[in-house]
Amino acid sequence: MTTTMTCAQVDTQLAEWLEGTLAAPAAHAVRVHVAGCSRCSAALTALDVPLGDAAALPELQPAHDLWAGIEERIATPVVALAARPAAPLVVRRRFGWVAQTAAAVALVTVSTGTTWMYASRVLSKTTNEIAALSRDEIRTQTRESIRSTIRGTLRGEARAVSTEGSLPSIEHTYDLEVGALRDILLQRRAELDPATVAVLDRNLRLIDRAIAESREALARNPANQVIGDQLAVTLDKKLQLLRTAALLPPRA
Amino acid sequence: MTAVALLDARPGDDSSQTADAALAAAGDRRAFERLYRANTGRVYSLCMRMVADRSLAEELTQDVFVRAWDKLSLYRGESAFSTWLHRMAVNVVLNQRKTAGRDKQRFGSDDGDMDELAHPRSDRVPGLRLDLEDAIAELPPGARRIFVLHDVEGFRHEEIAEHLGITAGGSKAQLHRARMLLREKLDR
């Protein structure tokens, strides 16, 4: 006996049927229904045939060469916390972090200056030029240097450096960067679209809350790498947002 | 034919890449740069089509190669280097999805506002007929990932299901949904 199916029932079985994994009785019922139903027959034909061009889509290329960023990252590998030697090698470890911290400070400081420079340039460009400039330069600046810097150095190690008092901590440098960007934003606030400013403020509040939560969690559990990563990502997000905001074109 | 077989059959992925992989594993960055030059298009294409965001795709492409550099000692030359790299690329992209999911949980629905702010889609011309590439980019993320993995990259549903932590049936359903949406977009 053949069970008759409705169009709705066939719809739910089509995917399995097309793959040939439907049980024999159900498959037969689908076949019978489709043979007598123009609507389901047409749908089946459309779905069964892969979009012919999909497998032959051409290779895409990034807008710019990514090798420099890759080379920079592979030249300075991040050592896993668990893999680092413990107490007996304190001096050696400290020198390592001093060097890394100095590099990070330099990176962040340079990037702050660059952002200021970009912002100045932005103010003298037309809207279209600004839009193009922003996308390219945010991509190359923010994601490269800041992310690798913060990710690589904030995982608990910055705390050690700051408590020793020998160098400004990464977090302190980060705060300076954020402060500088906030100043740019403050200066430009009146010229930005109010709706955009509202979105910015809302997102900054959310990010600040997330940062505060991560810092509290990290204070309770300083060795937790996941929380450290989360904090780094969140700080990175804030920098990205502020940089984006600092480079937004003025409203028309 | 599976994705692995398809990849192994690709021209240009010859013994020179295996040799370069061995050199790179010993620390030769120039050899690794050659591997980058030979494979960057494929990796970037995968990333771009999976995430539909140029900036994020570039970042992920870099992540893939950095991860490959870190893991080169594990590459035994049993499959073509491009196959090994491609699998790594899929993992990196899918892991990014999980991380992004965690971020979204933290930041809530406003994350969308921020993404739009950071990556305005100003390059889209209203009214212009979409080509396949644009239509893929406009698919919902879940359907897009499965469409790209299956129809573009040649993975089987079982492989996709394993990668994504879903059932093969779920993968099939998403694929057909993606195809249906694409046809609608392309016929507009």
CSV table of C-alpha atoms in Angstrom, one decimal, chain A residues 14-16 18-19 21 45-51 53-55 57-67 69-71 73-75 135 139 143-144 147 196 199-200 202-203 206-207 210 213-214 230 233-234 237 241 244 248, chain B residues 10 29-30 32-33 36-37 40-42 44-45 48-49 54-56 58-59 61-63 65-66 69 102-103 106-107 110-111 113-114 117-120 122 132-133 136 147 151-152 157 169 172-173 175-176 179-180 182-183 186:
chain,number,residue,atom,x,y,z
A,14,LEU,CA,13.1,16.6,0.2
A,15,ALA,CA,16.5,17.0,1.5
A,16,GLU,CA,16.8,13.4,2.6
A,18,LEU,CA,17.7,14.1,-2.7
A,19,GLU,CA,20.6,12.5,-0.8
A,21,THR,CA,19.0,8.5,2.5
A,45,THR,CA,14.5,20.1,-10.1
A,46,ALA,CA,15.6,23.5,-8.7
A,47,LEU,CA,17.1,22.1,-5.5
A,48,ASP,CA,18.7,19.0,-6.9
A,49,VAL,CA,21.0,20.7,-9.3
A,50,PRO,CA,23.9,22.4,-7.6
A,51,LEU,CA,24.5,25.9,-8.8
A,53,ASP,CA,29.1,27.9,-11.2
A,54,ALA,CA,29.7,27.4,-7.6
A,55,ALA,CA,32.4,24.8,-7.9
A,57,LEU,CA,34.2,30.1,-8.8
A,58,PRO,CA,37.6,31.8,-9.3
A,59,GLU,CA,40.1,32.2,-6.6
A,60,LEU,CA,39.8,35.5,-4.7
A,61,GLN,CA,42.8,37.5,-3.7
A,62,PRO,CA,43.2,39.7,-0.7
A,63,ALA,CA,43.2,43.5,-1.4
A,64,HIS,CA,46.8,43.7,-0.3
A,65,ASP,CA,49.7,41.4,0.4
A,66,LEU,CA,49.3,39.7,3.8
A,67,TRP,CA,52.8,38.3,4.1
A,69,GLY,CA,51.8,40.7,8.9
A,70,ILE,CA,52.3,36.9,8.9
A,71,GLU,CA,56.0,37.3,8.9
A,73,ARG,CA,53.7,37.3,13.8
A,74,ILE,CA,55.8,34.2,13.1
A,75,ALA,CA,59.0,36.0,14.0
A,135,ARG,CA,38.6,50.9,5.6
A,139,ARG,CA,42.5,47.1,8.5
A,143,ARG,CA,44.1,44.4,13.5
A,144,GLU,CA,47.8,43.9,13.0
A,147,ARG,CA,45.7,42.7,18.4
A,196,THR,CA,26.0,57.1,14.9
A,199,VAL,CA,25.3,53.7,18.6
A,200,LEU,CA,28.9,54.4,19.5
A,202,ARG,CA,25.9,52.3,23.5
A,203,ASN,CA,28.5,50.0,22.3
A,206,LEU,CA,28.7,47.5,26.7
A,207,ILE,CA,32.4,47.1,26.0
A,210,ALA,CA,32.5,43.6,29.6
A,213,GLU,CA,33.7,42.0,34.3
A,214,SER,CA,36.8,40.4,32.7
A,230,GLN,CA,38.6,37.4,26.6
A,233,VAL,CA,39.7,40.5,22.7
A,234,THR,CA,37.4,43.0,24.5
A,237,LYS,CA,37.3,45.6,20.3
A,241,LEU,CA,35.6,50.8,17.7
A,244,THR,CA,36.7,53.5,13.6
A,248,LEU,CA,34.3,58.3,10.6
B,10,ARG,CA,44.8,20.3,-7.9
B,29,ARG,CA,60.9,31.6,6.4
B,30,ARG,CA,61.6,32.1,2.7
B,32,PHE,CA,57.2,29.4,4.1
B,33,GLU,CA,56.7,32.5,2.1
B,36,TYR,CA,52.1,31.3,1.3
B,37,ARG,CA,52.3,32.7,-2.2
B,40,THR,CA,47.0,32.3,-0.2
B,41,GLY,CA,44.4,32.6,-2.9
B,42,ARG,CA,42.7,29.4,-2.0
B,44,TYR,CA,41.6,33.6,1.3
B,45,SER,CA,38.8,32.5,-1.0
B,48,MET,CA,36.1,35.3,2.3
B,49,ARG,CA,33.2,33.1,1.2
B,54,ARG,CA,36.9,41.2,3.5
B,55,SER,CA,38.7,42.5,6.6
B,56,LEU,CA,37.9,39.5,8.7
B,58,GLU,CA,42.2,38.8,5.6
B,59,GLU,CA,42.7,38.4,9.3
B,61,THR,CA,43.9,34.1,6.3
B,62,GLN,CA,46.8,35.4,8.3
B,63,ASP,CA,45.7,33.3,11.3
B,65,PHE,CA,49.3,30.7,8.0
B,66,VAL,CA,50.5,31.6,11.4
B,69,TRP,CA,53.8,27.8,10.8
B,102,ARG,CA,31.0,33.9,22.5
B,103,ASP,CA,31.6,37.6,21.8
B,106,ARG,CA,28.8,39.0,25.8
B,107,PHE,CA,27.9,42.0,23.7
B,110,ASP,CA,24.2,45.5,19.6
B,111,ASP,CA,27.2,43.7,18.1
B,113,ASP,CA,25.5,47.7,15.0
B,114,MET,CA,29.2,47.6,15.6
B,117,LEU,CA,29.8,50.5,11.7
B,118,ALA,CA,33.2,48.9,11.2
B,119,HIS,CA,32.4,47.4,7.8
B,120,PRO,CA,29.8,49.6,6.0
B,122,SER,CA,28.8,50.9,0.8
B,132,LEU,CA,26.8,34.4,-7.5
B,133,GLU,CA,29.6,35.7,-5.4
B,136,ILE,CA,26.6,33.8,-1.5
B,147,PHE,CA,26.9,26.0,0.9
B,151,ASP,CA,29.1,23.2,-3.3
B,152,VAL,CA,32.2,25.3,-3.6
B,157,HIS,CA,27.8,16.2,4.4
B,169,GLY,CA,20.7,15.7,7.9
B,172,LYS,CA,21.6,18.7,3.9
B,173,ALA,CA,18.7,20.8,5.0
B,175,LEU,CA,22.4,23.2,1.9
B,176,HIS,CA,19.0,23.0,0.2
B,179,ARG,CA,20.4,26.8,-2.8
B,180,MET,CA,16.8,27.8,-2.7
B,182,LEU,CA,20.5,31.6,-3.9
B,183,ARG,CA,18.1,30.8,-6.8
B,186,LEU,CA,19.8,35.2,-8.7
